[in-house]
Each structure stands twice: as structure tokens, then as C-alpha cells.
Amino acid sequence: MKWLKRHLLEWLLNKRRKSAFDPARVKKILILRNDKIGDMIVSTPLLRELKAAWPDVVIHVAASSVNHDIIRDCPHVDRTVLWDHGSLLYNLKVIAGLRRQRYDLILSMSLRFSPSYQFYLKLLGGRHLHGPRIAKYGTTTGNLGMYDHTVDYPADRHILQTYFDALGAYKPENIDYRYELYNVDAYAGKALAFVAGLEDSYAGLVCFNYQGSCANRTLGKEDAAALCRQLADRYPDYAIVVIHPPGDRERAAAVVAGSDRANVMLSFATAHVLELAALVRECDLVVSPDTAVIHIASVYNKKVLGFYVNSGNHRWFYPMCDHFRIMLSPTDSINDIDSQATISAIDELMAT
């Protein structure tokens, strides 16, 4: 069966008429980033550096409704197209609209090798397709003729470097890997008012996030409360601000109550990701599981302590800031990370 799938994929996803890749002929690019908030933030240097190297190129980004707000005001993107995961009819309608754009280069950054996703890529009809080299069904994307350039995603370096390598001959030189966010000031009112109310009482702010991307990457209420209590006792002149995703305020309040410390407090409710970014911008230290909060903190070069499960993400998605510490769980749950080692790592960060 695997043999049949391999040959069927390699036959159907071939490209009979291929032209040599000439960077000078690339006038319009589509970047596929219709996934999560953190993935979009990590990709912002790609948008900036492409536009700086090729100022006349038209850059379109396929975004999801989840991460669209990250680049809504991005000056490096000429158009954003919403493409969520939907029905076959919905996907074909989006693809038809994108196909009419006649892209010279399409960059896929997804590590999915599902037959449906690969067929969607072919239907987009770009002149050139670049992306990751993924192994499945006894073959790799590099063996699919529709791809012009594929690259391995090494586990020992930040994934952003591989995103740039996937551009092949279109890769800019002298790359600046800084993340960006755009128009945060327009959403900063609540954060500035919140911080202003704390300035007379505290020397600084620690932003504490317990929520991860899934259950095993989320701190339990008791563990989160205990860590907040330790932080509050260790740094009594700092406000420990517990942030939370929309709709989870009750749980965040339980973490604050469980800490039983006056300098542990609940953040204001953020209705927009850039309201959260505005708060993170005002903090001195960010403590968080491996999620978008770490990437937001990296935008502002904050000190970051990140909790990671032992899956390799600590190599692909480590914080892109000057001062950070990674707490790596010995298991697939961040709740198994030693709390005393965490406090020691925070002490190191606070001393820098």
C-alpha cells in the first residue's frame, strides 16, 4: 500500500513543464502562513527582509483568522488573504482566487504532508514552489515534481533560519532575524493605564502566563499558583501579573487566589492580541510555556523564561532575545519541571 501511495503521489504531483528559477523574474510571491499566532510572529523577519531585498516584489500572505491581526498593519505585505481550515468547497474557492493571481513563487512553511494539502499546493498553480522536505509514504516532498526547491528542517537550529533557506536563490543577504509587531500603540491604552496604576507600588512587572498550546504544555492551577507564590516571595517589590487567554479569566483568577500573595494580580482582560503585546512591552520578565507569548516578548527583547516539553521545540522555537532561559521537562508535560530550578533560572535572568 505504501508503494502504491508513493507512486501515485509522485505521478499526480509532478510538474511536466518546469522552468529554471530566475530571481530576477519573480514579481509576485505568496507566503502560506495560515496557522497560529506564534508562527506568524516568527515569520515577520521573512516579510521584512524579503521586501528590503526585493522592494518591487508584490508580497501576499495567506493567513488564518487566528493570526491575521499580527500582520494586518504590516508595511511589508501588499495583501493578506484569509484561508482557514474549512470544507473542500471552501478550500477550492480560496484556491481559485489565489490561482488567478498567477504567483511566480509560492513558499509553503507547513510541515504537514497530507495528500489533500499537497494537492491544494499544486492547484495554486504557482510558477515555482518552495517548501520543507518532509518524508512520508516512502517518499519525500523533494521527490514531488511540483516542488522546485525543498530543504530539510534541522532539529539543532532555530526554525526561522530554515524558513530563509527555503527561499533558495531568492534568500536575502545579511539577514536581520528580529521579530516585529505593527501598530501596537493603537491598542496600548488599557495596558498603559494598568501599568500606571502599579508604578507607585512596585519596582517592576513580571508577566506570568500559564496557558500553553495544549494540555501537556499548560501549567496546572496548583503548579501555577505555587510558582507565582515563590516568585512573589522572592521579588516582593515586583508585581506578578497573571495573563490569560480570552474566556479563561475564571481560571486565571483561581491561580491568583491560590498564590495568596498581594503582589500577585490578575491582568486586565485582553480582547485583542496586540493589547496583550502592549502589556508584555511594559514588563521586565516574561514567564511562559512555549507559545506565542514567548515570541511577543522576543519582539521587545524582554528577559524570557520558557517552559518546553521534551519534543525538540526548544531548538526550533527558542526565544529570539538577548537573555532567556529554557526549562526543559524530562517528560511530555511541563508540570514535571522542577520548581526550584525554575526559580534559580529566574534569579539568573533578573541579575542580568
Short mmCIF file of C-alpha atoms in Angstrom, two decimals:
data_model
loop_
_atom_site.label_atom_id
_atom_site.label_comp_id
_atom_site.label_asym_id
_atom_site.label_seq_id
_atom_site.Cartn_x
_atom_site.Cartn_y
_atom_site.Cartn_z
CA MET A 1 0.00 0.00 0.00
CA LYS A 2 2.83 2.39 0.82
CA TRP A 3 4.42 1.63 -2.56
CA LEU A 4 1.14 2.45 -4.32
CA LYS A 5 0.66 5.71 -2.39
CA ARG A 6 4.22 6.77 -3.12
CA HIS A 7 3.97 6.21 -6.87
CA LEU A 8 0.51 7.72 -7.06
CA LEU A 9 1.63 10.88 -5.25
CA GLU A 10 4.80 11.23 -7.31
CA TRP A 11 2.79 10.82 -10.52
CA LEU A 12 -0.11 13.13 -9.64
CA LEU A 13 2.05 15.80 -8.04
CA ASN A 14 4.55 16.01 -10.84
CA LYS A 15 5.11 19.08 -12.98
CA ARG A 16 5.80 18.36 -16.61
CA ARG A 17 6.82 21.82 -17.75
CA LYS A 18 9.29 23.39 -15.36
CA SER A 19 11.38 26.49 -15.92
CA ALA A 20 14.71 27.33 -14.31
CA PHE A 21 14.35 29.54 -11.26
CA ASP A 22 15.46 33.11 -12.02
CA PRO A 23 15.16 35.50 -9.03
CA ALA A 24 15.02 38.49 -11.40
CA ARG A 25 11.75 37.17 -12.87
CA VAL A 26 9.97 36.89 -9.53
CA LYS A 27 7.42 39.72 -9.34
CA LYS A 28 4.76 38.26 -7.04
CA ILE A 29 5.13 35.95 -4.04
CA LEU A 30 2.61 34.05 -1.92
CA ILE A 31 3.66 33.02 1.57
CA LEU A 32 1.45 30.41 3.22
CA ARG A 33 1.16 31.09 6.94
CA ASN A 34 -2.47 30.23 7.70
CA ASP A 35 -1.86 28.63 11.07
CA LYS A 36 -1.11 30.01 14.57
CA ILE A 37 -0.25 33.38 16.11
CA GLY A 38 3.25 32.38 17.16
CA ASP A 39 4.09 31.01 13.71
CA MET A 40 3.14 34.32 12.14
CA ILE A 41 5.25 36.33 14.60
CA VAL A 42 8.24 34.07 13.92
CA SER A 43 7.74 34.72 10.19
CA THR A 44 7.74 38.53 10.40
CA PRO A 45 11.50 38.82 9.70
CA LEU A 46 10.91 36.89 6.48
CA LEU A 47 8.43 39.52 5.29
CA ARG A 48 10.66 42.45 6.22
CA GLU A 49 13.85 41.04 4.76
CA LEU A 50 12.19 39.98 1.51
CA LYS A 51 10.77 43.46 0.99
CA ALA A 52 14.10 45.08 1.83
CA ALA A 53 15.99 42.86 -0.62
CA TRP A 54 13.35 42.99 -3.36
CA PRO A 55 11.42 46.27 -2.84
CA ASP A 56 9.46 45.99 -6.10
CA VAL A 57 8.16 42.49 -5.46
CA VAL A 58 4.49 42.08 -4.52
CA ILE A 59 4.10 40.01 -1.34
CA HIS A 60 0.83 38.30 -0.47
CA VAL A 61 0.33 36.27 2.70
CA ALA A 62 -2.31 33.61 3.27
CA ALA A 63 -3.23 33.98 6.94
CA SER A 64 -5.80 32.40 9.24
CA SER A 65 -8.46 34.27 11.16
CA VAL A 66 -6.41 33.36 14.26
CA ASN A 67 -3.17 35.09 13.20
CA HIS A 68 -4.38 37.65 10.66
CA ASP A 69 -4.23 40.52 13.18
CA ILE A 70 -0.46 40.08 13.55
CA ILE A 71 0.16 41.38 10.01
CA ARG A 72 -2.97 43.46 9.45
CA ASP A 73 -0.84 46.63 9.52
CA CYS A 74 2.42 45.11 8.25
CA PRO A 75 4.06 47.58 5.82
CA HIS A 76 5.94 44.79 4.04
CA VAL A 77 2.82 42.92 2.88
CA ASP A 78 0.80 44.11 -0.08
CA ARG A 79 -2.21 41.90 0.53
CA THR A 80 -3.42 39.42 3.14
CA VAL A 81 -5.80 36.61 2.17
CA LEU A 82 -7.80 34.75 4.80
CA TRP A 83 -7.59 30.99 4.44
CA ASP A 84 -8.91 28.97 7.36
CA HIS A 85 -9.22 25.20 7.55
CA GLY A 86 -12.63 24.52 6.08
CA SER A 87 -14.67 22.30 3.80
CA LEU A 88 -13.48 21.11 0.42
CA LEU A 89 -15.75 23.62 -1.31
CA TYR A 90 -14.43 26.47 0.83
CA ASN A 91 -10.80 25.49 0.18
CA LEU A 92 -11.35 25.24 -3.55
CA LYS A 93 -12.97 28.67 -3.60
CA VAL A 94 -9.98 30.24 -1.79
CA ILE A 95 -7.55 28.38 -4.07
CA ALA A 96 -9.37 29.59 -7.19
CA GLY A 97 -8.98 33.19 -6.05
CA LEU A 98 -5.29 32.71 -5.29
CA ARG A 99 -4.66 30.86 -8.54
CA ARG A 100 -5.89 33.88 -10.50
CA GLN A 101 -3.03 35.89 -9.01
CA ARG A 102 -0.50 33.88 -11.04
CA TYR A 103 2.25 33.82 -8.44
CA ASP A 104 5.86 33.50 -9.51
CA LEU A 105 6.90 31.94 -6.20
CA ILE A 106 4.87 30.19 -3.52
CA LEU A 107 6.53 29.46 -0.19
CA SER A 108 4.95 26.76 1.97
CA MET A 109 6.21 26.52 5.54
CA SER A 110 3.86 23.83 6.79
CA LEU A 111 5.39 20.56 7.96
CA ARG A 112 2.24 18.67 7.02
CA PHE A 113 2.48 16.01 4.35
CA SER A 114 -1.17 15.19 3.92
CA PRO A 115 -2.19 14.32 0.34
CA SER A 116 -5.00 16.91 0.43
CA TYR A 117 -2.64 19.73 1.45
CA GLN A 118 -0.14 18.77 -1.25
CA PHE A 119 -2.91 18.72 -3.87
CA TYR A 120 -4.00 22.18 -2.72
CA LEU A 121 -0.44 23.40 -3.25
CA LYS A 122 -0.45 22.08 -6.79
CA LEU A 123 -3.83 23.63 -7.54
CA LEU A 124 -2.46 27.05 -6.55
CA GLY A 125 -0.57 26.93 -9.84
CA GLY A 126 2.50 28.96 -8.89
CA ARG A 127 5.36 29.10 -11.35
CA HIS A 128 7.72 27.93 -8.61
CA LEU A 129 7.02 26.15 -5.31
CA HIS A 130 9.47 26.05 -2.41
CA GLY A 131 8.98 24.33 0.93
CA PRO A 132 10.19 21.84 3.53
CA ARG A 133 11.45 18.38 2.65
CA ILE A 134 9.09 16.06 4.52
CA ALA A 135 9.24 12.28 4.46
CA LYS A 136 6.06 10.19 4.32
CA TYR A 137 4.53 7.32 2.34
CA GLY A 138 8.01 6.08 1.43
CA THR A 139 8.86 9.31 -0.38
CA THR A 140 9.57 12.98 0.37
CA THR A 141 8.23 16.28 -0.87
CA GLY A 142 11.57 16.65 -2.63
CA ASN A 143 10.53 13.79 -4.93
CA LEU A 144 7.32 15.53 -5.94
CA GLY A 145 7.96 17.21 -9.25
CA MET A 146 5.79 20.23 -8.46
CA TYR A 147 8.45 21.44 -5.98
CA ASP A 148 11.37 23.43 -7.35
CA HIS A 149 13.28 23.64 -4.08
CA THR A 150 12.95 21.81 -0.75
CA VAL A 151 15.08 21.93 2.38
CA ASP A 152 15.47 19.78 5.47
CA TYR A 153 14.44 21.29 8.80
CA PRO A 154 17.42 20.53 11.06
CA ALA A 155 16.49 19.94 14.69
CA ASP A 156 19.55 21.76 16.02
CA ARG A 157 18.80 25.33 14.93
CA HIS A 158 16.03 27.90 15.05
CA ILE A 159 13.32 27.24 12.51
CA LEU A 160 13.45 30.82 11.22
CA GLN A 161 16.86 30.16 9.68
CA THR A 162 15.36 27.26 7.74
CA TYR A 163 12.46 29.42 6.54
CA PHE A 164 15.03 31.66 4.87
CA ASP A 165 16.92 28.67 3.44
CA ALA A 166 13.67 27.50 1.84
CA LEU A 167 13.80 30.57 -0.39
CA GLY A 168 16.78 29.06 -2.19
CA ALA A 169 18.30 31.53 -4.65
CA TYR A 170 15.78 34.13 -3.51
CA LYS A 171 17.23 34.21 0.02
CA PRO A 172 18.30 37.76 1.03
CA GLU A 173 21.79 38.52 2.30
CA ASN A 174 22.77 39.98 5.69
CA ILE A 175 19.55 38.87 7.35
CA ASP A 176 18.21 40.57 10.48
CA TYR A 177 16.31 37.95 12.48
CA ARG A 178 14.41 40.37 14.76
CA TYR A 179 10.68 39.73 15.12
CA GLU A 180 8.22 42.58 14.56
CA LEU A 181 4.73 43.65 15.56
CA TYR A 182 2.84 46.53 13.97
CA ASN A 183 0.63 49.35 15.24
CA VAL A 184 0.70 48.14 18.85
CA ASP A 185 0.36 51.75 20.09
CA ALA A 186 -3.22 51.80 18.78
CA TYR A 187 -4.08 49.02 21.26
CA ALA A 188 -1.96 50.19 24.21
CA GLY A 189 -4.49 52.25 26.17
CA LYS A 190 -5.56 49.54 28.63
CA ALA A 191 -2.01 48.34 29.21
CA LEU A 192 -0.64 51.82 29.88
CA ALA A 193 -3.45 52.60 32.32
CA PHE A 194 -2.95 49.26 34.07
CA VAL A 195 0.80 49.75 34.44
CA ALA A 196 0.39 53.36 35.56
CA GLY A 197 -1.70 52.12 38.48
CA LEU A 198 1.19 49.92 39.64
CA GLU A 199 4.18 52.20 39.16
CA ASP A 200 4.00 53.84 42.61
CA SER A 201 3.84 50.50 44.42
CA TYR A 202 6.24 48.26 42.53
CA ALA A 203 9.74 48.45 41.05
CA GLY A 204 8.81 46.38 38.02
CA LEU A 205 6.49 43.83 36.43
CA VAL A 206 6.73 40.10 35.79
CA CYS A 207 4.31 38.82 33.17
CA PHE A 208 3.22 35.28 34.06
CA ASN A 209 1.44 33.05 31.54
CA TYR A 210 0.27 29.56 32.47
CA GLN A 211 -1.52 28.73 29.20
CA GLY A 212 0.18 26.63 26.53
CA SER A 213 -0.91 25.43 23.12
CA CYS A 214 -2.31 22.18 24.51
CA ALA A 215 -2.94 20.44 27.83
CA ASN A 216 0.54 18.99 28.38
CA ARG A 217 2.08 22.40 27.67
CA THR A 218 -0.15 24.23 30.15
CA LEU A 219 0.70 24.71 33.82
CA GLY A 220 -1.92 23.27 36.16
CA LYS A 221 -3.69 25.69 38.50
CA GLU A 222 -1.92 24.43 41.61
CA ASP A 223 1.53 24.43 39.97
CA ALA A 224 0.96 27.90 38.51
CA ALA A 225 -0.23 29.27 41.85
CA ALA A 226 2.74 27.74 43.68
CA LEU A 227 5.21 29.24 41.22
CA CYS A 228 3.55 32.66 41.48
CA ARG A 229 3.81 32.39 45.27
CA GLN A 230 7.52 31.62 45.06
CA LEU A 231 8.08 34.49 42.65
CA ALA A 232 6.13 36.89 44.88
CA ASP A 233 8.16 35.93 47.93
CA ARG A 234 11.42 36.13 46.03
CA TYR A 235 10.65 39.50 44.45
CA PRO A 236 8.24 41.32 46.79
CA ASP A 237 8.86 44.66 45.08
CA TYR A 238 7.65 43.30 41.72
CA ALA A 239 4.07 42.91 40.56
CA ILE A 240 3.46 39.35 39.30
CA VAL A 241 0.80 39.86 36.63
CA VAL A 242 -1.09 36.73 35.59
CA ILE A 243 -2.26 36.93 31.99
CA HIS A 244 -4.81 34.66 30.37
CA PRO A 245 -6.43 33.94 27.00
CA PRO A 246 -9.92 35.29 26.29
CA GLY A 247 -12.57 33.23 28.05
CA ASP A 248 -10.25 31.84 30.74
CA ARG A 249 -10.45 34.62 33.31
CA GLU A 250 -12.01 32.40 35.98
CA ARG A 251 -9.09 30.01 35.87
CA ALA A 252 -6.56 32.85 35.96
CA ALA A 253 -8.37 34.30 38.98
CA ALA A 254 -8.07 30.92 40.70
CA VAL A 255 -4.30 30.97 40.09
CA VAL A 256 -4.07 34.43 41.66
CA ALA A 257 -6.21 33.40 44.64
CA GLY A 258 -4.23 30.21 45.10
CA SER A 259 -0.96 32.14 45.30
CA ASP A 260 -2.29 34.04 48.34
CA ARG A 261 0.10 36.94 47.79
CA ALA A 262 -0.80 40.62 47.48
CA ASN A 263 1.72 41.27 44.71
CA VAL A 264 0.25 38.54 42.51
CA MET A 265 -2.58 40.05 40.49
CA LEU A 266 -4.83 39.43 37.55
CA SER A 267 -4.18 41.23 34.29
CA PHE A 268 -6.90 43.26 32.65
CA ALA A 269 -8.91 41.22 30.14
CA THR A 270 -7.30 41.42 26.71
CA ALA A 271 -9.70 41.34 23.78
CA HIS A 272 -7.02 41.58 21.09
CA VAL A 273 -3.58 40.01 20.76
CA LEU A 274 -2.00 43.46 20.36
CA GLU A 275 -3.47 44.54 23.71
CA LEU A 276 -1.52 41.64 25.20
CA ALA A 277 1.57 42.74 23.27
CA ALA A 278 1.22 46.23 24.72
CA LEU A 279 1.27 44.77 28.24
CA VAL A 280 4.22 42.48 27.54
CA ARG A 281 6.08 45.51 26.21
CA GLU A 282 5.89 47.08 29.68
CA CYS A 283 7.15 44.02 31.59
CA ASP A 284 10.67 43.28 32.83
CA LEU A 285 10.44 39.49 32.72
CA VAL A 286 8.09 37.10 30.93
CA VAL A 287 7.48 33.58 32.26
CA SER A 288 5.54 31.37 29.88
CA PRO A 289 5.13 27.95 28.29
CA ASP A 290 6.23 27.55 24.68
CA THR A 291 3.56 29.65 22.99
CA ALA A 292 3.01 32.98 21.21
CA VAL A 293 3.66 34.92 24.43
CA ILE A 294 7.34 33.99 24.21
CA HIS A 295 7.51 35.29 20.65
CA ILE A 296 5.73 38.53 21.63
CA ALA A 297 8.29 39.00 24.39
CA SER A 298 11.07 38.42 21.86
CA VAL A 299 9.75 41.30 19.74
CA TYR A 300 10.62 43.65 22.62
CA ASN A 301 13.82 41.83 23.65
CA LYS A 302 12.43 41.02 27.09
CA LYS A 303 14.00 38.61 29.51
CA VAL A 304 12.20 35.30 28.99
CA LEU A 305 11.91 32.08 30.90
CA GLY A 306 10.22 29.43 28.76
CA PHE A 307 8.78 26.05 29.68
CA TYR A 308 9.19 23.39 26.99
CA VAL A 309 8.26 19.73 26.77
CA ASN A 310 10.92 17.36 25.53
CA SER A 311 9.81 17.43 21.89
CA GLY A 312 12.55 19.43 20.16
CA ASN A 313 10.61 22.70 20.07
CA HIS A 314 13.18 24.26 22.40
CA ARG A 315 15.62 24.10 19.46
CA TRP A 316 13.21 25.24 16.75
CA PHE A 317 11.31 27.92 18.67
CA TYR A 318 13.59 29.19 21.41
CA PRO A 319 13.16 32.88 22.35
CA MET A 320 14.86 35.28 19.93
CA CYS A 321 16.02 37.72 22.60
CA ASP A 322 19.30 38.52 24.34
CA HIS A 323 18.54 36.99 27.73
CA PHE A 324 16.49 33.83 28.14
CA ARG A 325 16.43 30.52 29.95
CA ILE A 326 14.78 27.31 28.79
CA MET A 327 13.25 24.93 31.32
CA LEU A 328 13.04 21.58 29.57
CA SER A 329 10.72 18.96 31.02
CA PRO A 330 12.08 15.41 31.36
CA THR A 331 8.65 14.21 30.20
CA ASP A 332 5.93 15.34 27.82
CA SER A 333 4.37 17.62 30.48
CA ILE A 334 5.73 20.96 31.62
CA ASN A 335 4.25 20.31 35.07
CA ASP A 336 7.16 17.94 35.68
CA ILE A 337 9.74 20.76 35.54
CA ASP A 338 11.48 21.30 38.87
CA SER A 339 10.18 24.48 40.53
CA GLN A 340 13.39 25.23 42.40
CA ALA A 341 15.40 25.00 39.20
CA THR A 342 12.89 27.42 37.67
CA ILE A 343 13.40 29.96 40.46
CA SER A 344 17.18 29.63 40.13
CA ALA A 345 16.93 30.31 36.40
CA ILE A 346 14.74 33.36 37.06
CA ASP A 347 17.33 34.62 39.56
CA GLU A 348 19.98 34.37 36.84
CA LEU A 349 17.80 36.33 34.44
CA MET A 350 16.92 39.02 36.95
CA ALA A 351 20.62 39.50 37.69
CA THR A 352 21.47 40.25 34.03
#
